[in-house]
Coordinates of C-alpha atoms in Angstrom, one line a residue:
R980 CA -16.7 28.5 239.5
D981 CA -19.6 29.0 237.2
V982 CA -23.1 28.1 238.3
P983 CA -25.3 26.6 235.6
T984 CA -28.5 28.4 234.4
M985 CA -31.4 26.0 234.6
R986 CA -35.0 25.5 233.7
C987 CA -37.0 22.8 235.5
Y988 CA -39.9 20.9 234.1
G989 CA -42.1 18.6 236.3
H990 CA -45.6 18.3 237.5
Q991 CA -48.0 21.1 238.0
Q992 CA -51.5 20.2 239.1
D993 CA -54.8 22.0 239.1
N994 CA -54.4 22.4 242.8
P995 CA -50.8 23.6 243.5
S996 CA -49.1 21.8 246.3
K997 CA -46.1 22.6 248.4
L998 CA -44.1 20.7 245.9
D999 CA -44.6 23.3 243.2
T1000 CA -42.1 26.2 243.0
E1001 CA -41.9 29.4 241.0
D1002 CA -39.1 27.8 238.9
S1003 CA -41.2 24.8 238.0
A1004 CA -42.9 24.6 234.6
K1005 CA -45.6 22.3 233.6
L1006 CA -44.3 19.4 231.5
N1007 CA -45.6 19.9 228.0
I1008 CA -46.6 16.4 226.8
L1009 CA -47.0 16.1 223.1
D1010 CA -47.7 12.4 223.0
N1011 CA -48.2 9.7 225.6
K1012 CA -48.9 6.0 225.6
G1013 CA -48.7 4.2 229.0
F1014 CA -47.2 6.9 231.2
T1015 CA -49.5 8.1 234.0
F1016 CA -48.9 10.9 236.6
S1017 CA -49.3 10.0 240.3
L1018 CA -48.6 12.3 243.2
Y1019 CA -48.1 9.1 245.3
Q1020 CA -45.8 6.2 245.4
V1021 CA -46.9 3.4 242.9
H1022 CA -45.6 0.3 244.7
G1023 CA -45.5 -0.2 248.5
N1024 CA -46.9 2.5 250.7
S1025 CA -49.3 4.3 248.3
K1026 CA -49.8 7.2 250.8
K1027 CA -46.2 8.4 250.5
I1028 CA -46.0 11.6 248.3
K1029 CA -43.6 10.6 245.5
P1030 CA -44.8 12.6 242.4
G1031 CA -43.8 11.5 238.9
W1032 CA -44.8 10.0 235.6
T1033 CA -44.7 6.2 235.7
A1034 CA -45.0 3.5 233.0
L1035 CA -45.0 -0.2 233.8
N1036 CA -45.0 -1.8 230.3
P1037 CA -42.4 -2.1 227.5
G1038 CA -43.4 0.1 224.5
S1039 CA -44.8 2.8 226.7
F1040 CA -43.6 6.2 225.6
M1041 CA -43.9 9.9 226.2
T1042 CA -42.8 12.8 224.0
V1043 CA -42.3 16.1 225.7
R1044 CA -41.3 19.6 224.6
I1045 CA -38.8 21.7 226.6
N1046 CA -36.9 24.8 225.9
T1047 CA -33.1 24.3 225.8
A1048 CA -32.3 27.7 224.4
F1049 CA -30.4 30.1 226.8
D1050 CA -29.7 33.2 224.7
K1051 CA -30.7 36.1 226.9
P1052 CA -27.7 38.0 228.1
R1053 CA -28.9 38.1 231.7
Q1054 CA -29.1 34.3 231.7
L1055 CA -25.5 33.9 230.7
Q1056 CA -23.8 37.0 232.2
H1057 CA -22.6 35.2 235.3
M1058 CA -20.6 32.7 233.2
K1059 CA -16.9 33.2 232.5
S1060 CA -16.4 31.1 229.4
G1061 CA -17.4 32.3 225.9
K1062 CA -18.5 28.8 225.0
Y1063 CA -21.6 27.4 226.5
L1064 CA -22.7 23.8 226.6
P1065 CA -26.4 23.0 227.0
E1066 CA -27.5 19.7 228.5
V1067 CA -30.6 18.0 229.7
T1068 CA -30.8 16.1 233.1
L1069 CA -33.5 13.6 233.7
L1070 CA -34.3 12.8 237.4
M1071 CA -35.4 9.2 237.5
L1072 CA -36.3 6.7 240.2
H1073 CA -33.8 3.9 240.7
S1074 CA -34.7 0.9 242.8
Y1075 CA -33.7 -2.6 243.7
E1076 CA -37.0 -4.0 242.4
H1077 CA -39.6 -3.5 239.6
M1078 CA -37.4 -1.2 237.5
G1079 CA -36.7 -1.4 233.8
Q1080 CA -34.7 0.4 231.1
F1081 CA -35.5 3.3 228.9
R1082 CA -34.2 5.2 225.9
V1083 CA -34.3 8.9 225.5
S1084 CA -33.8 10.7 222.1
C1085 CA -34.2 14.1 220.6
V1086 CA -36.9 13.9 217.9
S1087 CA -37.5 17.5 216.8
G1088 CA -36.0 20.9 217.2
C1089 CA -32.8 20.0 219.1
T1090 CA -30.4 17.2 218.5
C1091 CA -28.7 14.8 220.9
E1092 CA -27.2 11.3 221.0
S1093 CA -29.8 8.7 221.8
K1094 CA -29.1 7.2 225.3
V1095 CA -30.2 4.0 227.1
F1096 CA -30.4 3.9 230.9
D1097 CA -31.1 1.0 233.3
L1098 CA -33.0 2.0 236.4
H1099 CA -32.5 -1.3 238.3
E1100 CA -30.3 -0.7 241.3
T1101 CA -28.3 -3.8 242.0
S1102 CA -25.6 -2.5 244.4
E1103 CA -27.9 -1.6 247.2
H1104 CA -31.4 -2.6 248.6
T1105 CA -32.7 1.0 248.2
S1106 CA -34.8 3.3 246.1
L1107 CA -33.3 6.6 245.1
T1108 CA -33.7 9.5 242.6
K1109 CA -30.7 9.7 240.3
T1110 CA -29.8 12.0 237.5
H1111 CA -29.0 11.2 233.9
S1112 CA -27.5 14.0 231.9
F1113 CA -26.7 14.3 228.2
S1114 CA -25.6 17.1 225.8
V1115 CA -28.2 18.7 223.6
T1116 CA -28.3 21.5 221.1
Q1117 CA -30.2 24.7 222.0
H1118 CA -33.7 25.1 220.7
R1119 CA -36.9 26.7 222.0
Q1120 CA -38.9 23.7 221.0
C1121 CA -36.8 20.7 221.9
D1122 CA -38.8 17.5 221.7
L1123 CA -37.6 14.5 223.7
H1124 CA -38.9 11.0 223.3
I1125 CA -38.7 8.7 226.3
E1126 CA -39.5 5.0 225.7
V1127 CA -39.6 2.0 228.0
L1128 CA -37.6 -0.9 226.5
E1129 CA -38.3 -4.6 226.4
T1130 CA -34.9 -5.4 227.9
T1131 CA -34.8 -5.6 231.7
S1132 CA -32.4 -6.8 234.4
S1133 CA -35.0 -6.9 237.1
G1134 CA -37.7 -8.9 235.3
E1135 CA -40.0 -5.9 235.3
H1136 CA -40.2 -2.7 233.3
K1137 CA -41.2 0.2 235.6
V1138 CA -39.8 3.6 234.5
K1139 CA -40.5 6.7 236.6
L1140 CA -39.7 10.2 235.4
I1141 CA -39.6 12.7 238.3
Q1142 CA -38.3 15.9 236.6
I1143 CA -36.5 17.2 233.6
V1144 CA -34.0 20.0 233.9
A1145 CA -32.6 22.0 230.9
K1146 CA -29.4 23.8 231.8
I1147 CA -26.4 25.4 230.3
H1148 CA -22.8 25.4 231.7
S1149 CA -19.7 27.2 230.6
Q1150 CA -17.3 24.9 228.8
D1151 CA -15.1 24.6 231.9
T1152 CA -17.8 23.4 234.3
A1153 CA -19.9 21.0 232.2
R1154 CA -20.3 17.5 233.7
H1155 CA -21.9 14.4 232.1
H1156 CA -23.2 11.4 234.0

């Protein structure tokens, strides 16, 4: 079984915490309206460490640049297949309250199909980090646009981005959520 090669993008602060790892890269934000970074939980117990970028209003957006190109032989040598499928995975907060919907699209460099995701968790009374993956073309400067939508199933619009992962699988092991 092939193991995907990955690049993780998240928070990096001026004062590194135990949450930062060597594999982490600072999220390169090109444009931002309405998203703010917080190390702590936004609703409820505000002393809990729950880092991420949060927006509470429809129309809020963030455009970020990541590298989805995996062309160095050492990055791909462990994969069996000759065809490689790049994808991006967004780690997002899902919850039974406060959550909204967002759209992600590729706006420069790479290409992908625009996707809409609902973060309102209706099946359980819980808050969890869940992944949302989509195919993307390889590009060293892949610009993603994340926008909070007006539509909501919870009555509120909170969107929280925890991490972005760019990865590449062999054709035989790629999975999409």
